PDB file of C-alpha atoms in Angstrom:
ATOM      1  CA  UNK A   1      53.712  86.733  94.437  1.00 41.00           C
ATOM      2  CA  UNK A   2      55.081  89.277  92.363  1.00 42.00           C
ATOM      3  CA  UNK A   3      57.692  90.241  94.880  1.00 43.00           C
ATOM      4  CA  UNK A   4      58.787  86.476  95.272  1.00 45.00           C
ATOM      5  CA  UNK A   5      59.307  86.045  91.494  1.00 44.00           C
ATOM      6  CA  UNK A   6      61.408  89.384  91.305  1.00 40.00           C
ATOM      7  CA  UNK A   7      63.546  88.275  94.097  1.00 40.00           C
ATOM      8  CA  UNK A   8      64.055  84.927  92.984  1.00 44.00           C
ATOM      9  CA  UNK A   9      64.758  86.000  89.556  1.00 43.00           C
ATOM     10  CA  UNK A  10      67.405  88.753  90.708  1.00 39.00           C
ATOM     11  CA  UNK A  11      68.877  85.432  92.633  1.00 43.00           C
ATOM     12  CA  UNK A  12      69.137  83.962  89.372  1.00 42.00           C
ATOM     13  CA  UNK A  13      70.175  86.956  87.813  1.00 44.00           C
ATOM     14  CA  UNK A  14      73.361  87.494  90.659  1.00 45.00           C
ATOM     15  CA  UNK A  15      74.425  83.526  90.366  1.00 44.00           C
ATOM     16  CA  UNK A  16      74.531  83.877  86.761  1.00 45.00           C
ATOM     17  CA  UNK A  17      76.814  86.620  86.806  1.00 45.00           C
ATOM     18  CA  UNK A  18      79.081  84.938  89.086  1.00 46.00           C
ATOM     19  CA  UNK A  19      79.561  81.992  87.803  1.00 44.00           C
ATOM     20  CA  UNK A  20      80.304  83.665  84.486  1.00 49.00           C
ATOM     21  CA  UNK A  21      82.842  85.261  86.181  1.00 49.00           C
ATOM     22  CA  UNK A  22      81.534  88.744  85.385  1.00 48.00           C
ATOM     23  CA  UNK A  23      81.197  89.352  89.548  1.00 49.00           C
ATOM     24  CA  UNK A  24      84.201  88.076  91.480  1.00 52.00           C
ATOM     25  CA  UNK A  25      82.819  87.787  95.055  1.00 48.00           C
ATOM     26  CA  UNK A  26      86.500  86.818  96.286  1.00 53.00           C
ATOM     27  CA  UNK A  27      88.048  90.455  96.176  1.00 55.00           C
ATOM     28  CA  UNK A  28      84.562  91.898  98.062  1.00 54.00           C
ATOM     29  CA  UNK A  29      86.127  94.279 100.746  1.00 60.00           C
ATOM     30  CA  UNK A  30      83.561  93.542 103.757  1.00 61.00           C
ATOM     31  CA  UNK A  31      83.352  93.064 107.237  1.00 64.00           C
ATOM     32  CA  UNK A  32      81.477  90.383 108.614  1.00 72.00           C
ATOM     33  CA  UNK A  33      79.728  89.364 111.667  1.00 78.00           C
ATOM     34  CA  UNK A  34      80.104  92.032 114.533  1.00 81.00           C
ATOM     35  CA  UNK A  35      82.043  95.225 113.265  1.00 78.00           C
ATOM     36  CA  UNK A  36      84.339  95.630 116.807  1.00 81.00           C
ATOM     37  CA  UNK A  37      87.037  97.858 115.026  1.00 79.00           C
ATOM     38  CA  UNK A  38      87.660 100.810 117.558  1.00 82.00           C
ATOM     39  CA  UNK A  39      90.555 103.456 118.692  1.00 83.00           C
ATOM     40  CA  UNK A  40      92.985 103.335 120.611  1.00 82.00           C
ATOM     41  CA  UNK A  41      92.428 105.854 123.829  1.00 80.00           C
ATOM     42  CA  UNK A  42      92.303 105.737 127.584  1.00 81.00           C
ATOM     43  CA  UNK A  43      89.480 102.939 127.534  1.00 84.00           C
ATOM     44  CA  UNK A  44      91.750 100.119 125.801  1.00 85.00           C
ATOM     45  CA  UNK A  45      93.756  97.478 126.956  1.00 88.00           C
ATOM     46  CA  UNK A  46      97.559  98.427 128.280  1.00 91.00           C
ATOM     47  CA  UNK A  47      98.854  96.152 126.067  1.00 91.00           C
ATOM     48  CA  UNK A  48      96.725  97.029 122.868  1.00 87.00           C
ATOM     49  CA  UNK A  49      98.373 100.732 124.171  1.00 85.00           C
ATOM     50  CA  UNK A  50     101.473 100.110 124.190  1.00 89.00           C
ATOM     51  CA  UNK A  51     101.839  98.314 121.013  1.00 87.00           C
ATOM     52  CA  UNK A  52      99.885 101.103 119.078  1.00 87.00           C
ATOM     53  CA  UNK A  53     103.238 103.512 120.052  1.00 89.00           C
ATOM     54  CA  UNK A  54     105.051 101.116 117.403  1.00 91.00           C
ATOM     55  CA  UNK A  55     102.177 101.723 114.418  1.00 93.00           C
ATOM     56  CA  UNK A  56     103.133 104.741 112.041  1.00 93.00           C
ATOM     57  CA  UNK A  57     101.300 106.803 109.173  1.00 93.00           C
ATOM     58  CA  UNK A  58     103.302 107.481 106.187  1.00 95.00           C
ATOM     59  CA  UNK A  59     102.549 110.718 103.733  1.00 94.00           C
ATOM     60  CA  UNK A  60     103.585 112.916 101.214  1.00 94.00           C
ATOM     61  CA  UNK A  61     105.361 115.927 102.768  1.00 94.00           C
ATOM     62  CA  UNK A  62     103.021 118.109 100.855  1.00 94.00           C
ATOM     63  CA  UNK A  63     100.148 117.234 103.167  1.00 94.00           C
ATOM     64  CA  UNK A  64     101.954 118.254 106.463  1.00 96.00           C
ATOM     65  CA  UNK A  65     101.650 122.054 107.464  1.00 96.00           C
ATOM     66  CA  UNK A  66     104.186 122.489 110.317  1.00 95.00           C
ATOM     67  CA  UNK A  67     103.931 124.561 112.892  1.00 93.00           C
ATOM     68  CA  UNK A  68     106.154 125.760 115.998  1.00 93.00           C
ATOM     69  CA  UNK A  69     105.860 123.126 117.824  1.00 94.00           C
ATOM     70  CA  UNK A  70     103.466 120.694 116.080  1.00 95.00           C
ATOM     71  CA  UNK A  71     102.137 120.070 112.582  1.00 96.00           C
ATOM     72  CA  UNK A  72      98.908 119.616 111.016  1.00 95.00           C
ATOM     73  CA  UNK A  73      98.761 116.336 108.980  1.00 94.00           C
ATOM     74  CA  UNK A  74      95.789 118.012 106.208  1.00 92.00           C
ATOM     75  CA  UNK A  75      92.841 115.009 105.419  1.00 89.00           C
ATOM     76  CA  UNK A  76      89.394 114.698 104.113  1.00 83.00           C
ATOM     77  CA  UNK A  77      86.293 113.851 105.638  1.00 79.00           C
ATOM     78  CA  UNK A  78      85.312 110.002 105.216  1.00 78.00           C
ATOM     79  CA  UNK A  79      82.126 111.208 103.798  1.00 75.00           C
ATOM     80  CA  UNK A  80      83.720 113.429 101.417  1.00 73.00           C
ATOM     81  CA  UNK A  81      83.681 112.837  98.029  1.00 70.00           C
ATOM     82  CA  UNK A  82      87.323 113.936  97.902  1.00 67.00           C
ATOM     83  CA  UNK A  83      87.704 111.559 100.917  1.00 62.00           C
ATOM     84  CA  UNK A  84      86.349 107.713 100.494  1.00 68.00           C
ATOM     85  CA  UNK A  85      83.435 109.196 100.115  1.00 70.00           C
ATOM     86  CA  UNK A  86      81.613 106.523 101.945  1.00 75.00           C
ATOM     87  CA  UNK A  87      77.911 106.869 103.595  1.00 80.00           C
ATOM     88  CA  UNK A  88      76.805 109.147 106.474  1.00 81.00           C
ATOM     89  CA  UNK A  89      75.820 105.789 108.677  1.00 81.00           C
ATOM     90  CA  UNK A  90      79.146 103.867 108.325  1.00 80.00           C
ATOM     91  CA  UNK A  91      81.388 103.605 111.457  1.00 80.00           C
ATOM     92  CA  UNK A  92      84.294 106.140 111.306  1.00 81.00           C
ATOM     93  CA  UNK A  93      82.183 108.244 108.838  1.00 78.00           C
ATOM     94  CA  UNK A  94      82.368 111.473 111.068  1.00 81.00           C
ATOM     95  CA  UNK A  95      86.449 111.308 110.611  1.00 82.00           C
ATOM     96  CA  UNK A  96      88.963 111.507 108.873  1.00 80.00           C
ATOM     97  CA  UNK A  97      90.783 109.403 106.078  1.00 80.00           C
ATOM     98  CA  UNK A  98      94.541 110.360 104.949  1.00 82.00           C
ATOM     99  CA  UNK A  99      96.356 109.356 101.654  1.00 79.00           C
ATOM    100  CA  UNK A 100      98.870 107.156 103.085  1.00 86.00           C
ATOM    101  CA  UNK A 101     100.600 104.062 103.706  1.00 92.00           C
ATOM    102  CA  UNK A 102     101.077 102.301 107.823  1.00 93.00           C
ATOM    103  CA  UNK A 103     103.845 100.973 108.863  1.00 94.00           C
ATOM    104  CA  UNK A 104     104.959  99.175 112.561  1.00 94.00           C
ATOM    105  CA  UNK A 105     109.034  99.369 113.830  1.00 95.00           C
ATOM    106  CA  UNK A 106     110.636  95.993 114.094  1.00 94.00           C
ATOM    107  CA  UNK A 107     113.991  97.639 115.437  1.00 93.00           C
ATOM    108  CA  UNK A 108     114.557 101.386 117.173  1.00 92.00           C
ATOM    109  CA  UNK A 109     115.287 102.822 113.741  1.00 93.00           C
ATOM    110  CA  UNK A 110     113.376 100.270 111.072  1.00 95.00           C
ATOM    111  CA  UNK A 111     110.289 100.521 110.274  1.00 94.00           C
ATOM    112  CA  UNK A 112     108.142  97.751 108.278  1.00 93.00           C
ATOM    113  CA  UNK A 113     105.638  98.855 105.723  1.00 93.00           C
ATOM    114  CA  UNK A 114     103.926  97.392 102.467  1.00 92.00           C
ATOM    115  CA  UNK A 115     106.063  97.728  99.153  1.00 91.00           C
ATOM    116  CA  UNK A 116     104.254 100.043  97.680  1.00 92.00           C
ATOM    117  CA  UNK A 117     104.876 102.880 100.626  1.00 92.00           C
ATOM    118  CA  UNK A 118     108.569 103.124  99.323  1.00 91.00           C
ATOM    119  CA  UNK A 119     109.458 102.595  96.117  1.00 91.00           C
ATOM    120  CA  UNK A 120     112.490 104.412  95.180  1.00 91.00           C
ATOM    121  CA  UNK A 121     114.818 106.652  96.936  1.00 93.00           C
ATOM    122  CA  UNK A 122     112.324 109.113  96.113  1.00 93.00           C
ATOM    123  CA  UNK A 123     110.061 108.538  97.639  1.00 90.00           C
ATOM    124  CA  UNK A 124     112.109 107.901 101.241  1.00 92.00           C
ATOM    125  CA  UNK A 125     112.990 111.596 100.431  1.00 95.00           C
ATOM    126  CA  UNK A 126     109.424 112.908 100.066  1.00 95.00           C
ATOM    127  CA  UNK A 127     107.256 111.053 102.548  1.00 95.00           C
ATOM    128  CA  UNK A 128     107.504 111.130 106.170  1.00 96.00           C
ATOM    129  CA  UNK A 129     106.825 108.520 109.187  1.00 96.00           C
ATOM    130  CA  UNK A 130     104.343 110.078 111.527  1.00 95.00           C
ATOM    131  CA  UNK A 131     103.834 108.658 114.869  1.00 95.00           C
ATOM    132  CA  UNK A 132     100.895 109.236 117.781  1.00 92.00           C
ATOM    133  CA  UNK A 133      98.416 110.244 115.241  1.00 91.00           C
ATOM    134  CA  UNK A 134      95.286 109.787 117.523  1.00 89.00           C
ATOM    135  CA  UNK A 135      91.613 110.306 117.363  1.00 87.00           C
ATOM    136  CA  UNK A 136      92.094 112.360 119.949  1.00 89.00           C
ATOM    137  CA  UNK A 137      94.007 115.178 117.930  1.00 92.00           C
ATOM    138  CA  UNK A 138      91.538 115.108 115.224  1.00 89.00           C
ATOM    139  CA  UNK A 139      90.587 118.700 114.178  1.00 94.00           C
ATOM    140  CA  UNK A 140      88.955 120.072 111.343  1.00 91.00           C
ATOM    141  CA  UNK A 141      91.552 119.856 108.544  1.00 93.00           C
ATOM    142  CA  UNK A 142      92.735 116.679 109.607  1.00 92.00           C
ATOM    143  CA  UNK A 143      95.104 115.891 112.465  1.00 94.00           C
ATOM    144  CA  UNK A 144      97.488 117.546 114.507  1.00 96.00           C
ATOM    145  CA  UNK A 145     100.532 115.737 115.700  1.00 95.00           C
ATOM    146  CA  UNK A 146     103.651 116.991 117.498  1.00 96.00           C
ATOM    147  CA  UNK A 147     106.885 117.693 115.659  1.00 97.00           C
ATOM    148  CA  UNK A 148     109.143 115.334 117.481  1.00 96.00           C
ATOM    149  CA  UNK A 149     106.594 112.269 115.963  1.00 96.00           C
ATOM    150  CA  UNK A 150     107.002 113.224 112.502  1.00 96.00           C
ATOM    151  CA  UNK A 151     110.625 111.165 111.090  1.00 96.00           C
ATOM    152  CA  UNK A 152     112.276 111.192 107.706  1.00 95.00           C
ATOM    153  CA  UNK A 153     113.292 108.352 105.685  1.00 94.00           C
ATOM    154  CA  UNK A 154     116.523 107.712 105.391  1.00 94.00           C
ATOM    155  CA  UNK A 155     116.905 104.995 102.971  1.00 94.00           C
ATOM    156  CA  UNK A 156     115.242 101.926 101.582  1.00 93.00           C
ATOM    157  CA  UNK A 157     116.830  98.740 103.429  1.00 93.00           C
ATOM    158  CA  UNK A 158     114.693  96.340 101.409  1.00 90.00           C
ATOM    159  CA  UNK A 159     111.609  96.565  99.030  1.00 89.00           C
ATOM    160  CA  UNK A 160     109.327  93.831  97.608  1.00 88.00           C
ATOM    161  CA  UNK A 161     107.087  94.926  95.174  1.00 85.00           C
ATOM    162  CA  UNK A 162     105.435  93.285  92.039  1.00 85.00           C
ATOM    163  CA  UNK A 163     101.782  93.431  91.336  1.00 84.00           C
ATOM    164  CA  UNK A 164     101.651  91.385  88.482  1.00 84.00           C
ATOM    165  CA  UNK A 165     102.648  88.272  91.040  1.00 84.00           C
ATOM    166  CA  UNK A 166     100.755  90.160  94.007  1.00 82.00           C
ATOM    167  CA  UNK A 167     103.945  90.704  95.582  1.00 81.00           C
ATOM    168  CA  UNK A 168     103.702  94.106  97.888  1.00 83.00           C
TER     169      UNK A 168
END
């Protein structure tokens, strides 16, 4: 009985607080139902593959260590507290997570990414657009991709970005 009435008041307790507006269950980052999120390798769909060649990783220069003929993009553990810092259990939890933005080309040479990836011409001169980064390539320190993926920004053609009207 006493379990029943602690339940049912922490019910009461949780609808309180959102109807007061002191939880906002709308902006509650979750997955629902079956969690099917997986990479991209030899196992996937041809066409799932061949549209993942047009998805790209944008970072700061200053996490890329190049090499001679391939660089290593540096990230943190999931499970680090320098990283998400998410639970041991969660899916993905064994890899890594970079600092970045994605982006997808639209044309041979344009790239589409959120606002907030590209703000000023300074940042299209310190950020670069990574391509290929696969699970596969994962190492310790992060990821190691081959030069001739890596591209510079070369200007801005259009940016859209106001958070005050949610606007990225």
């Amino acid at each position: 009985m006493k379990q029943i009435f602690f339940y049912a008041f922490l019910f009461c307790q949780i609808s309180f607080a959102a109807v007061a507006g002191l939880i906002d269950f709308q902006n509650v980052d979750a997955i629902y139902g079956k969690d099917d999120r997986s990479f991209v390798d030899s196992r996937s769909k041809q066409k799932i593959k061949e549209l993942s060649q047009s998805v790209a990783l944008i970072v700061s220069e200053d996490v890329i260590e190049k090499k001679f003929l391939y660089s290593l993009i540096l990230a943190n553990q999931i499970t680090d507290k320098e990283g998400l810092n998410v639970c041991i259990d969660e899916k993905f939890a064994k890899h890594h997570s970079v600092n970045s933005c994605t982006g997808f080309l639209i044309g041979p040479d344009l790239v589409a990414s959120a606002g907030h990836c590209f703000m000023s011409a300074e940042d299209c001169a310190n950020k670069k657009i990574i391509f290929n980064v696969r699970s596969i390539n994962e190492v310790d320190k992060g990821y190691n991709v081959f030069n001739n993926s890596i591209y510079e920004c070369s200007e801005i053609v259009k940016n859209a970005f106001n958070p005050d009207e949610s606007l990225d």
